[in-house]
XYZ file of N, CA and C in Angstrom:
264
model
N 96.057 220.015 156.797
C 95.537 220.916 156.856
C 94.865 220.855 155.663
N 93.369 220.387 155.843
C 92.634 220.309 154.931
C 90.543 220.360 154.084
N 90.399 219.648 154.246
C 88.628 220.199 154.103
C 88.154 218.865 153.672
N 86.931 218.738 153.656
C 86.553 216.744 153.153
C 85.386 216.601 154.391
N 85.019 215.651 153.788
C 83.965 215.055 154.713
C 84.295 213.408 155.929
N 82.925 213.155 155.973
C 83.065 211.800 157.379
C 82.715 211.124 156.613
N 82.733 209.448 157.062
C 81.420 208.927 156.941
C 81.469 207.438 157.497
N 81.122 206.920 157.730
C 81.218 204.994 157.575
C 81.683 204.506 156.442
N 81.361 203.779 156.841
C 81.505 202.869 155.142
C 80.752 202.675 154.509
N 79.958 201.358 154.000
C 79.206 200.632 153.534
C 78.791 201.652 152.400
N 78.280 202.552 152.302
C 77.757 203.493 150.809
C 78.563 205.286 151.141
N 79.626 205.598 151.760
C 80.496 206.733 151.915
C 79.637 207.569 151.297
N 78.061 207.690 152.252
C 77.038 209.367 151.902
C 78.087 209.937 152.484
N 77.919 211.155 152.343
C 78.438 212.818 153.927
C 77.290 212.446 154.355
N 77.500 212.506 155.588
C 75.793 213.021 156.524
C 76.856 214.077 157.447
N 77.610 214.938 157.559
C 78.108 215.641 157.709
C 79.152 216.958 157.072
N 79.072 217.920 157.243
C 81.203 218.592 157.599
C 80.992 219.376 158.247
N 82.560 219.586 158.961
C 83.270 220.172 159.845
C 84.969 220.342 160.101
N 85.044 220.348 160.853
C 86.304 220.968 161.356
C 86.926 219.409 162.536
N 88.625 218.966 161.617
C 88.438 217.226 162.764
C 90.055 218.055 163.588
N 89.975 217.907 164.513
C 90.939 218.146 165.825
C 91.215 217.003 166.171
N 92.882 216.248 166.068
C 93.338 215.894 166.074
C 94.219 216.797 167.598
N 93.860 215.876 169.090
C 95.262 216.197 170.846
C 95.233 215.177 170.854
N 95.937 215.140 172.004
C 97.104 214.314 172.141
C 95.905 213.044 173.388
N 94.469 213.785 173.466
C 92.840 213.498 174.181
C 92.593 212.511 173.475
N 92.585 212.914 172.095
C 92.112 211.804 171.178
C 91.453 212.925 170.126
N 90.085 212.630 169.381
C 90.166 212.675 167.966
C 88.441 213.865 168.708
N 88.329 214.768 168.145
C 86.962 215.492 168.280
C 86.746 216.229 167.087
N 85.603 215.821 166.351
C 84.929 216.445 165.326
C 83.710 217.067 165.544
N 83.978 218.473 164.895
C 83.102 220.039 165.562
C 82.143 219.180 164.260
N 81.404 218.790 163.723
C 80.331 219.074 162.638
C 79.483 219.924 162.158
N 78.846 220.561 161.744
C 77.287 220.822 161.349
C 76.356 220.556 161.919
N 76.074 219.305 161.737
C 74.778 218.504 162.456
C 74.913 217.697 163.608
N 76.285 217.351 163.986
C 75.966 216.875 164.849
C 77.953 216.660 165.552
N 78.608 216.318 166.931
C 80.180 216.200 167.009
C 80.210 214.645 167.092
N 81.131 214.652 167.416
C 82.028 213.131 167.735
C 83.146 214.038 168.493
N 83.686 212.792 170.114
C 84.545 212.714 170.568
C 84.661 211.141 170.681
N 85.995 211.199 170.033
C 86.391 210.044 170.661
C 88.067 209.681 171.132
N 87.949 209.432 172.023
C 89.707 209.353 172.557
C 90.555 207.750 172.046
N 91.930 208.493 172.228
C 93.309 207.673 171.610
C 91.884 205.718 171.516
N 92.457 205.840 173.166
C 92.399 204.189 173.505
C 92.067 203.710 173.332
N 90.442 204.171 172.321
C 89.222 203.272 172.042
C 89.321 203.356 170.142
N 90.376 203.664 169.868
C 90.968 203.906 168.860
C 92.170 202.376 168.217
N 91.340 201.108 167.374
C 92.113 200.356 167.585
C 93.210 200.260 165.973
N 93.371 201.028 165.316
C 93.601 201.227 163.794
C 93.159 202.346 163.411
N 94.269 202.878 162.743
C 94.281 203.772 161.902
C 94.932 204.350 160.810
N 94.336 205.018 159.603
C 94.780 204.439 158.359
C 94.505 206.188 157.451
N 95.832 207.273 157.624
C 95.657 208.207 156.645
C 96.765 208.653 155.365
N 95.737 208.634 154.348
C 95.751 208.336 153.215
C 95.934 210.044 153.006
N 96.400 210.945 151.227
C 95.976 211.854 150.561
C 95.069 212.277 150.403
N 93.382 211.139 150.587
C 91.948 211.525 150.141
C 91.376 210.966 151.932
N 91.328 210.590 152.801
C 90.849 211.110 154.041
C 91.433 209.815 154.853
N 91.042 209.914 156.797
C 91.449 208.893 157.341
C 89.848 207.992 158.014
N 90.954 207.034 157.713
C 90.434 205.964 158.962
C 89.733 205.590 159.591
N 89.147 205.980 160.752
C 90.214 205.921 162.056
C 88.958 203.773 162.431
N 89.663 203.058 162.968
C 88.340 202.081 163.629
C 87.949 202.092 164.863
N 87.172 201.440 165.015
C 87.083 201.239 166.988
C 86.930 200.334 167.549
N 86.963 200.156 168.608
C 86.557 199.486 169.015
C 85.388 198.627 169.042
N 84.605 199.110 169.087
C 82.379 199.078 168.570
C 82.498 199.619 167.678
N 81.419 199.165 167.076
C 80.772 199.777 165.404
C 82.169 200.067 164.242
N 80.925 200.614 163.670
C 81.332 200.943 161.972
C 83.465 201.921 162.593
N 83.685 201.841 161.634
C 85.201 202.753 161.934
C 83.979 204.347 160.646
N 85.401 205.272 161.165
C 84.729 206.697 160.764
C 85.823 206.929 159.121
N 84.848 207.401 159.064
C 86.554 207.767 157.490
C 86.408 208.726 157.216
N 87.105 209.579 157.098
C 86.974 211.091 157.425
C 87.737 211.814 155.546
N 87.165 212.594 154.851
C 87.237 212.184 153.237
C 87.938 213.913 153.122
N 88.165 213.698 151.884
C 88.483 214.907 151.388
C 89.788 215.722 151.231
N 90.161 217.174 151.226
C 91.569 217.500 150.697
C 92.513 216.892 152.003
N 93.162 216.435 152.471
C 93.497 215.448 153.301
C 95.805 215.767 153.506
N 96.830 216.162 154.244
C 97.193 216.429 153.946
C 97.841 215.042 155.515
N 98.667 214.416 154.561
C 98.938 213.318 155.890
C 100.089 213.098 156.709
N 101.258 214.179 156.034
C 102.141 214.906 157.086
C 100.888 216.314 158.373
N 100.377 217.225 157.929
C 99.449 217.367 158.620
C 99.442 216.714 159.942
N 98.345 215.328 159.364
C 97.507 214.573 160.285
C 98.783 214.264 161.116
N 100.055 213.925 160.603
C 100.494 212.740 161.783
C 100.872 213.315 162.691
N 101.213 214.478 162.663
C 101.481 215.794 163.671
C 101.076 215.831 164.542
N 99.426 215.943 164.085
C 98.240 216.588 165.337
C 97.814 217.939 165.274
N 98.208 218.304 163.612
C 97.624 219.678 163.257
C 95.827 219.364 162.787
N 95.502 220.789 162.910
C 93.945 220.775 162.868
C 93.283 220.399 161.572
N 92.631 219.634 160.763
C 91.736 219.356 159.879
C 91.079 220.212 159.429
N 90.817 221.732 159.104
C 89.132 221.880 159.359
C 88.280 221.527 157.357
N 87.572 221.630 158.402
C 85.985 221.667 157.085
C 86.217 220.123 156.105
N 86.234 219.011 157.377
C 85.918 217.709 156.973
C 84.715 217.919 156.737
N 84.212 216.497 156.072
C 82.895 216.040 156.043
C 82.216 215.060 156.729
N 82.022 214.335 157.462
C 81.216 212.991 158.227
C 80.151 211.811 156.909
N 80.770 210.887 156.666
C 80.592 210.389 155.556
C 79.664 209.032 156.182
N 78.215 208.716 156.552
C 77.319 207.440 157.107
C 77.378 206.754 156.179
N 76.771 205.731 156.372
C 75.952 204.588 155.432
C 74.600 204.659 155.466
């Protein structure tokens, strides 16, 4: 579990804060300004570290969630509350 931000690469400027849910169907970001739903079949690569989760999609820029992230919690598909979404 953790807190943080979500972004799209280039400038890494936060565009939203919220909670990231990892489910058997895909990911859901419940942001203060916007929501993002991304099914697992549209994610081609993921990278999880202690400070960020990066999801590369079939189309478009990757999504980057930054903040205080527990990689073990993310690996077992737990809820990551209060993440921020960052966009260029």
